[in-house]
Amino acid sequence: LGLIKKRSATIIAITLSDVRVLSRRSLEEAINEFPQELARFEELAATRNRVSLERRNGGRVRHLCSFFQDCKAEFAAAIADDMQDRLFTAGQVICHEGTQHNSLFLIHQGAATVACDGKKVSELKSGDICGELVAMGFAPSATATVTASETCFMQELPKEKLLEVLGRFPEERQQIRHVAALRMEWKHAPRELQMFEWVSSSKAMTNLLEQLMTRWIF
């Protein structure tokens, strides 16, 4: 599928083995003729990628995401079984600005760009999340277009399951709300408000205000 440049494992026959070999070119020709089958191959590749990550890191990949580092283990376990492995290749759009979607995405490997009104405003990397504004009900549709800048292994969590679990874990609900508030800030707030330039021109002063300020989401 061309998802990686080098093979991710060495396979050695331990007994007499009868192996069929399908070249990449032949596979691409078959997929071009039956494009609906591509999703099955991508799903298989995503699952293989997750298993590989889990083996290298010694734990479930759902618990390895940096977003969960400060969350309770019970919270991560509660949503783990409802996550779906997803794989996006470079240039593939994860979500379109202005469209409705009902999932939260967690990036475990890879990178993506975030664009608003056609202009790049941010980048996402391993450990980041996207889609939280719609999933939390803060926006009726996606506020930005997120595009994979390289092959991304992600996991998708349906909105219904997310809200159900967050109802039982208020601390984690506030954490996701905090991330959502930051996204809404750079999307809608003028730069002078974000940087407190309306208060003072002193960089040290504005940095201190940022540290002392508590964020509330209503």
Backbone as numpy.savetxt, mean C-alpha at the origin, in Angstrom:
# Nx Ny Nz CAx CAy CAz Cx Cy Cz
6.82 -13.44 -16.26 6.01 -12.22 -16.26 6.86 -10.96 -16.26
8.17 -11.08 -16.06 9.03 -9.91 -16.05 8.88 -9.05 -14.82
8.40 -9.63 -13.72 8.17 -8.86 -12.50 9.46 -8.57 -11.76
10.46 -9.43 -11.90 11.76 -9.22 -11.29 12.84 -9.47 -12.33
14.03 -8.91 -12.09 15.12 -9.02 -13.06 15.87 -10.33 -12.93
15.97 -10.85 -11.70 16.70 -12.08 -11.46 15.79 -13.10 -10.77
16.11 -14.36 -10.91 15.36 -15.40 -10.24 15.50 -15.24 -8.73
14.41 -15.48 -8.00 14.41 -15.25 -6.56 14.79 -16.49 -5.76
15.01 -17.63 -6.43 15.35 -18.85 -5.71 16.09 -19.81 -6.64
16.83 -20.72 -6.03 17.51 -21.79 -6.76 16.76 -23.09 -6.52
16.40 -23.78 -7.57 15.65 -25.03 -7.47 16.54 -26.18 -7.93
16.72 -27.18 -7.06 17.60 -28.31 -7.35 16.79 -29.60 -7.26
16.89 -30.42 -8.27 16.19 -31.71 -8.28 16.86 -32.66 -7.29
16.09 -33.28 -6.41 16.64 -34.23 -5.44 16.32 -35.67 -5.85
15.44 -35.82 -6.81 15.16 -37.13 -7.41 14.99 -36.92 -8.90
14.81 -38.00 -9.64 14.56 -37.90 -11.07 13.30 -37.08 -11.30
13.40 -36.03 -12.10 12.28 -35.10 -12.27 11.95 -34.91 -13.75
10.67 -34.92 -14.04 10.17 -34.64 -15.39 9.61 -33.22 -15.38
10.27 -32.30 -16.04 9.93 -30.88 -15.96 9.53 -30.35 -17.34
8.45 -29.58 -17.37 8.06 -28.88 -18.59 8.49 -27.43 -18.48
9.07 -26.89 -19.51 9.60 -25.53 -19.51 8.80 -24.68 -20.49
8.33 -23.54 -20.01 7.60 -22.59 -20.85 8.37 -21.28 -20.86
8.80 -20.87 -22.04 9.59 -19.65 -22.14 8.73 -18.42 -21.85
9.38 -17.36 -21.44 8.67 -16.11 -21.14 7.94 -15.60 -22.38
8.59 -15.71 -23.53 7.97 -15.23 -24.77 6.69 -16.00 -25.07
6.73 -17.32 -24.89 5.55 -18.14 -25.15 4.43 -17.81 -24.17
4.79 -17.57 -22.91 3.79 -17.21 -21.91 3.14 -15.88 -22.27
3.96 -14.92 -22.70 3.42 -13.61 -23.07 2.47 -13.73 -24.25
2.79 -14.58 -25.22 1.91 -14.78 -26.36 0.57 -15.38 -25.92
0.63 -16.33 -24.98 -0.60 -16.96 -24.49 -1.46 -15.96 -23.73
-0.82 -15.11 -22.92 -1.56 -14.12 -22.14 -2.17 -13.06 -23.06
-1.44 -12.71 -24.11 -1.98 -11.73 -25.07 -3.25 -12.26 -25.73
-3.30 -13.57 -25.92 -4.47 -14.18 -26.54 -5.61 -14.37 -25.53
-5.23 -14.58 -24.26 -6.22 -14.76 -23.18 -5.89 -13.82 -22.03
-6.09 -12.49 -22.22 -5.69 -11.50 -21.21 -6.41 -11.67 -19.87
-7.58 -12.28 -19.88 -8.32 -12.47 -18.63 -7.60 -13.41 -17.67
-6.66 -14.19 -18.19 -5.92 -15.13 -17.34 -4.73 -14.47 -16.63
-4.38 -13.24 -17.00 -3.22 -12.58 -16.40 -3.39 -12.42 -14.89
-4.61 -12.12 -14.46 -4.85 -11.89 -13.02 -4.49 -13.12 -12.20
-4.71 -14.31 -12.74 -4.40 -15.54 -12.01 -2.89 -15.68 -11.82
-2.12 -15.34 -12.84 -0.67 -15.41 -12.72 -0.16 -14.35 -11.74
-0.74 -13.16 -11.78 -0.33 -12.10 -10.85 -0.66 -12.48 -9.41
-1.81 -13.12 -9.21 -2.19 -13.56 -7.87 -1.21 -14.60 -7.35
-0.83 -15.52 -8.21 0.14 -16.55 -7.82 1.48 -15.91 -7.48
1.92 -14.95 -8.30 3.20 -14.27 -8.05 3.15 -13.50 -6.74
2.01 -12.85 -6.44 1.88 -12.09 -5.20 1.97 -13.01 -3.99
1.31 -14.16 -4.07 1.35 -15.12 -2.96 2.77 -15.64 -2.75
3.46 -15.96 -3.84 4.85 -16.43 -3.75 5.72 -15.36 -3.11
5.48 -14.11 -3.49 6.28 -13.01 -2.95 6.06 -12.87 -1.45
4.81 -13.00 -1.02 4.51 -12.89 0.42 5.20 -14.00 1.20
5.12 -15.23 0.70 5.74 -16.36 1.39 7.25 -16.15 1.49
7.85 -15.63 0.42 9.29 -15.37 0.42 9.66 -14.32 1.46
8.87 -13.25 1.54 9.12 -12.21 2.54 8.99 -12.76 3.96
7.99 -13.57 4.18 7.77 -14.13 5.50 8.93 -15.01 5.92
9.47 -15.79 5.00 10.59 -16.66 5.32 11.85 -15.85 5.63
12.08 -14.78 4.86 13.28 -13.97 5.08 13.22 -13.19 6.39
12.02 -12.78 6.77 11.87 -11.94 7.96 11.41 -12.69 9.20
11.08 -13.95 9.05 10.72 -14.75 10.21 9.38 -14.40 10.83
8.42 -13.99 10.04 7.11 -13.66 10.58 6.11 -13.42 9.47
4.84 -13.28 9.83 3.80 -13.02 8.84 3.99 -11.63 8.28
3.93 -11.52 6.98 4.19 -10.23 6.34 3.19 -9.17 6.78
1.98 -9.58 7.16 0.98 -8.63 7.60 1.43 -7.93 8.88
2.26 -8.61 9.66 2.73 -8.02 10.90 4.05 -7.29 10.71
4.68 -7.43 9.54 5.98 -6.83 9.29 5.86 -5.41 8.76
4.70 -5.05 8.23 4.51 -3.72 7.69 4.77 -2.68 8.78
5.55 -1.65 8.47 5.91 -0.65 9.48 4.69 0.06 10.04
3.59 0.08 9.28 2.38 0.72 9.78 1.86 0.02 11.02
2.14 -1.28 11.13 1.63 -2.06 12.26 2.61 -2.12 13.43
3.77 -1.50 13.31 4.78 -1.64 14.35 4.30 -1.14 15.70
3.49 -0.09 15.71 3.00 0.47 16.96 1.58 0.03 17.29
1.06 -0.90 16.52 -0.29 -1.40 16.76 -0.25 -2.64 17.64
-1.34 -2.90 18.28 -1.45 -4.10 19.10 -1.43 -5.34 18.20
-0.80 -6.40 18.72 -0.74 -7.64 17.94 -2.13 -8.18 17.67
-3.05 -7.95 18.60 -4.42 -8.43 18.42 -5.10 -7.74 17.25
-4.77 -6.47 17.03 -5.36 -5.73 15.91 -4.87 -6.29 14.58
-3.56 -6.51 14.48 -2.99 -7.05 13.24 -3.55 -8.44 12.95
-3.70 -9.24 14.02 -4.23 -10.58 13.83 -5.69 -10.55 13.39
-6.44 -9.55 13.88 -7.88 -9.47 13.58 -8.14 -9.19 12.10
-7.24 -8.46 11.45 -7.45 -8.12 10.05 -6.65 -8.99 9.09
-5.74 -9.80 9.65 -4.81 -10.56 8.81 -5.50 -11.46 7.80
-6.48 -12.21 8.27 -7.10 -13.21 7.40 -7.97 -12.62 6.30
-8.28 -11.33 6.40 -9.13 -10.70 5.39 -8.33 -9.89 4.37
-7.01 -9.89 4.50 -6.17 -9.19 3.53 -5.98 -10.03 2.28
-5.96 -9.38 1.14 -5.78 -10.06 -0.14 -4.45 -9.64 -0.75
-3.66 -10.62 -1.18 -2.38 -10.33 -1.82 -2.62 -9.69 -3.19
-1.90 -8.60 -3.46 -2.03 -7.92 -4.75 -0.64 -7.59 -5.28
-0.52 -7.59 -6.60 0.74 -7.27 -7.25 0.47 -6.27 -8.36
1.21 -5.16 -8.36 1.07 -4.13 -9.39 2.42 -3.92 -10.05
2.44 -3.94 -11.37 3.69 -3.74 -12.10 3.91 -2.24 -12.35
5.15 -1.88 -12.70 5.51 -0.49 -12.92 4.59 0.14 -13.97
4.02 1.30 -13.64 3.12 1.99 -14.55 1.66 1.64 -14.35
1.37 0.63 -13.58 -0.01 0.22 -13.35 -0.64 1.10 -12.27
-1.86 1.57 -12.53 -2.55 2.46 -11.59 -3.21 1.63 -10.49
-2.93 2.01 -9.25 -3.49 1.32 -8.09 -4.88 1.88 -7.78
-5.02 3.19 -7.83 -6.33 3.82 -7.69 -6.33 5.14 -8.46
-7.47 5.48 -9.05 -7.62 6.68 -9.86 -8.27 7.80 -9.04
-7.76 9.00 -9.18 -8.35 10.16 -8.52 -9.79 10.34 -9.00
-10.70 10.55 -8.04 -12.09 10.79 -8.38 -12.96 9.56 -8.47
-12.36 8.37 -8.41 -13.14 7.14 -8.48 -13.40 6.60 -7.08
-14.45 5.82 -6.97 -14.80 5.22 -5.68 -14.15 3.85 -5.54
-13.59 3.62 -4.42 -13.06 2.29 -4.10 -13.24 2.07 -2.60
-13.27 0.85 -2.19 -13.62 0.55 -0.81 -12.55 -0.27 -0.10
-11.28 0.06 -0.35 -10.22 -0.73 0.25 -9.08 0.14 0.73
-8.38 -0.38 1.73 -7.14 0.19 2.22 -6.00 -0.66 1.66
-4.96 -0.03 1.13 -3.83 -0.75 0.56 -2.59 -0.54 1.43
-1.86 -1.62 1.68 -0.61 -1.56 2.41 0.51 -2.01 1.49
1.55 -1.19 1.39 2.69 -1.51 0.53 3.74 -2.26 1.34
4.03 -3.48 0.95 5.04 -4.27 1.64 6.38 -4.23 0.90
6.32 -4.02 -0.40 7.55 -4.01 -1.19 7.30 -3.21 -2.46
8.25 -2.32 -2.80 8.11 -1.52 -4.00 7.89 -0.05 -3.69
7.52 0.72 -4.71 7.30 2.15 -4.56 6.22 2.60 -5.53
5.56 3.72 -5.18 4.49 4.26 -6.02 4.50 5.77 -5.93
3.96 6.43 -6.95 3.87 7.88 -6.97 2.42 8.30 -6.72
2.27 9.47 -6.11 0.95 10.02 -5.81 0.79 11.33 -6.58
-0.27 11.46 -7.35 -0.48 12.66 -8.16 -1.88 13.21 -7.93
-1.98 14.53 -7.83 -3.26 15.23 -7.71 -3.39 16.19 -8.88
-4.51 16.13 -9.57 -4.73 16.98 -10.74 -3.60 16.86 -11.75
-3.06 15.65 -11.87 -2.01 15.39 -12.84 -0.61 15.78 -12.40
-0.45 16.32 -11.19 0.86 16.74 -10.70 1.32 15.83 -9.57
2.57 15.38 -9.65 3.13 14.53 -8.61 3.28 15.31 -7.32
2.76 14.77 -6.23 2.81 15.47 -4.94 3.54 14.67 -3.87
3.70 13.37 -4.08 4.33 12.55 -3.05 4.74 11.21 -3.62
5.46 10.45 -2.82 5.85 9.09 -3.16 5.52 8.16 -2.00
5.20 6.93 -2.31 4.94 5.92 -1.30 5.98 4.83 -1.42
6.36 4.26 -0.29 7.37 3.20 -0.28 6.91 2.09 0.64
7.76 1.09 0.82 7.43 -0.04 1.67 7.05 0.44 3.07
5.92 -0.06 3.58 5.45 0.33 4.89 4.39 1.39 4.88
4.16 2.04 3.73 3.15 3.10 3.63 1.78 2.49 3.30
0.74 3.31 3.49 -0.61 2.90 3.16 -1.23 3.92 2.23
-2.28 3.54 1.52 -3.05 4.46 0.69 -4.48 3.97 0.64
-5.38 4.88 0.29 -6.79 4.53 0.23 -7.52 4.71 1.54
-6.80 5.24 2.55 -7.41 5.34 3.88 -8.50 6.40 3.96
-8.44 7.44 3.12 -9.45 8.50 3.18 -10.84 7.98 2.84
-10.91 7.20 1.77 -12.21 6.63 1.37 -12.60 5.50 2.31
-11.64 4.67 2.67 -11.94 3.53 3.54 -12.46 3.97 4.90
-11.99 5.12 5.38 -12.44 5.63 6.68 -13.67 6.52 6.57
-14.12 6.77 5.34 -15.31 7.60 5.15 -15.04 9.08 5.18
-13.76 9.50 5.06 -13.41 10.92 5.07 -13.57 11.57 3.70
-13.66 10.76 2.66 -13.80 11.28 1.30 -14.69 10.32 0.51
-15.55 10.85 -0.36 -16.44 9.98 -1.15 -15.73 9.25 -2.27
-14.58 9.78 -2.70 -13.83 9.15 -3.78 -12.35 9.43 -3.58
-11.51 8.73 -4.32 -10.06 8.87 -4.18 -9.62 10.30 -4.44
-8.78 10.84 -3.56 -8.32 12.22 -3.68 -7.05 12.33 -4.50
-6.48 11.21 -4.92 -5.25 11.23 -5.72 -5.16 9.97 -6.55
-4.32 10.02 -7.57 -4.03 8.85 -8.38 -2.72 8.25 -7.90
-2.74 6.98 -7.56 -1.54 6.29 -7.08 -1.11 5.30 -8.15
0.14 5.42 -8.59 0.66 4.61 -9.68 1.94 3.92 -9.24
2.06 2.64 -9.49 3.27 1.90 -9.14 4.43 2.41 -10.00
5.52 2.84 -9.36 6.71 3.27 -10.09 7.68 2.12 -10.30
7.45 1.03 -9.59 8.18 -0.22 -9.78 7.24 -1.33 -9.32
7.63 -2.57 -9.50 6.76 -3.66 -9.10 6.45 -3.55 -7.60
5.16 -3.56 -7.26 4.72 -3.39 -5.87 3.98 -4.63 -5.40
4.44 -5.17 -4.28 3.68 -6.21 -3.60 2.89 -5.52 -2.51
1.56 -5.63 -2.59 0.69 -4.94 -1.65 -0.34 -5.92 -1.11
-1.04 -5.48 -0.07 -2.18 -6.22 0.42 -3.36 -5.28 0.53
-4.51 -5.79 0.16 -5.74 -4.99 0.11 -6.68 -5.44 1.23
-7.20 -4.46 1.97 -8.12 -4.74 3.07 -9.46 -4.08 2.79
-10.53 -4.85 2.66 -11.85 -4.27 2.37 -12.31 -3.31 3.46
-13.02 -2.27 3.05 -13.50 -1.24 3.96 -14.35 -1.81 5.09
-15.23 -2.72 4.77 -16.14 -3.27 5.77 -15.39 -3.94 6.91
-14.36 -4.73 6.59 -13.58 -5.41 7.61 -12.76 -4.41 8.41
-12.20 -3.42 7.74 -11.39 -2.40 8.43 -12.22 -1.68 9.48
-13.40 -1.21 9.09 -14.25 -0.46 10.02 -14.73 -1.34 11.18
-15.01 -2.59 10.87 -15.46 -3.51 11.91 -14.38 -3.68 12.99
-13.13 -3.88 12.55 -12.05 -4.10 13.51 -11.67 -2.81 14.23
-11.67 -1.69 13.53 -11.32 -0.41 14.16 -12.30 -0.04 15.26
-13.53 -0.51 15.15 -14.51 -0.25 16.19 -14.11 -0.88 17.52
-13.27 -1.91 17.47 -12.83 -2.60 18.68 -11.45 -2.15 19.16
-10.75 -1.33 18.31 -9.41 -0.88 18.66 -9.31 0.64 18.46
-9.73 1.43 19.44 -9.76 2.90 19.29 -8.39 3.53 19.05
-7.32 2.97 19.63 -6.00 3.54 19.43 -5.56 3.41 17.97
-5.79 2.27 17.39 -5.43 2.06 15.98 -6.32 2.90 15.07
-7.59 3.08 15.46 -8.48 3.94 14.68 -7.95 5.37 14.64
-7.46 5.86 15.77 -6.91 7.20 15.82 -5.63 7.31 15.00
-4.83 6.24 14.97 -3.59 6.25 14.20 -3.89 6.38 12.70
-4.87 5.64 12.21 -5.22 5.73 10.80 -5.85 7.09 10.51
-6.63 7.61 11.44 -7.19 8.94 11.26 -6.09 10.00 11.16
-5.03 9.81 11.91 -3.91 10.75 11.86 -3.28 10.75 10.47
-3.05 9.56 9.92 -2.50 9.46 8.56 -3.44 10.12 7.55
-4.74 9.88 7.71 -5.73 10.46 6.80 -5.72 11.98 6.89
-5.57 12.52 8.11 -5.53 13.98 8.28 -4.33 14.60 7.58
-3.19 13.94 7.65 -1.99 14.44 6.96 -2.20 14.48 5.45
-2.85 13.42 4.92 -3.11 13.39 3.48 -4.07 14.51 3.08
-5.09 14.75 3.89 -6.04 15.81 3.60 -5.36 17.19 3.67
-4.38 17.31 4.56 -3.68 18.59 4.72 -2.92 18.96 3.46
-2.08 18.04 2.95 -1.30 18.41 1.77 -2.16 18.45 0.51
-3.35 17.86 0.58 -4.26 17.92 -0.57 -5.00 19.25 -0.63
-5.45 19.77 0.53 -6.36 20.91 0.54 -5.78 22.18 1.19
-4.86 22.04 2.16 -4.41 23.23 2.89 -3.31 23.97 2.13
-3.38 25.31 2.06 -2.31 26.09 1.44 -0.98 25.85 2.15
0.11 26.01 1.44 1.43 25.73 2.00 1.71 26.59 3.23
1.28 27.88 3.19 1.59 28.75 4.32 0.89 28.30 5.60
-0.26 27.61 5.44 -0.94 27.08 6.62 -0.24 25.81 7.11
0.19 24.97 6.18 0.87 23.74 6.56 2.17 24.04 7.30
2.89 25.05 6.86 4.20 25.36 7.41 4.16 26.43 8.50
2.95 26.87 8.90 2.76 27.89 9.94 3.43 29.22 9.58
3.56 29.51 8.26 4.18 30.76 7.85 3.33 31.97 8.21
2.04 31.74 8.47 1.15 32.83 8.85 1.39 33.25 10.30
2.09 32.42 11.07 2.38 32.73 12.47 3.72 33.43 12.61
4.75 32.86 11.97 6.10 33.38 12.13 6.94 32.99 10.93
7.92 33.81 10.62 8.85 33.52 9.52 10.05 32.73 10.03
10.13 32.55 11.36 11.25 31.83 11.96 11.03 30.32 11.79
11.99 29.65 11.15 11.90 28.21 10.95 11.91 27.48 12.29
12.74 27.94 13.22 12.81 27.31 14.54 11.47 27.42 15.26
10.82 28.57 15.12 9.53 28.79 15.77 8.46 27.87 15.20
8.40 27.78 13.89 7.38 26.94 13.25 7.63 25.46 13.55
8.90 25.04 13.62 9.21 23.66 13.97 8.75 23.34 15.39
8.95 24.29 16.31 8.53 24.10 17.69 7.02 23.99 17.79
6.31 24.84 17.05 4.85 24.78 17.06 4.35 23.44 16.56
5.00 22.92 15.53 4.61 21.63 14.96 4.78 20.52 16.00
5.86 20.57 16.78 6.12 19.56 17.79 5.13 19.64 18.94
4.72 20.86 19.31 3.85 21.06 20.46 2.38 20.85 20.15
2.03 20.90 18.87 0.62 20.86 18.49 0.07 19.44 18.50
-1.15 19.30 18.98 -1.87 18.03 18.97 -2.89 18.04 17.86
-2.94 16.95 17.09 -3.86 16.88 15.96 -5.16 16.19 16.38
-6.28 16.81 16.03 -7.59 16.25 16.28 -8.33 16.07 14.97
-9.06 14.99 14.84 -9.83 14.73 13.62 -11.31 14.65 14.01
-12.13 15.46 13.35 -13.57 15.48 13.62 -14.33 15.06 12.36
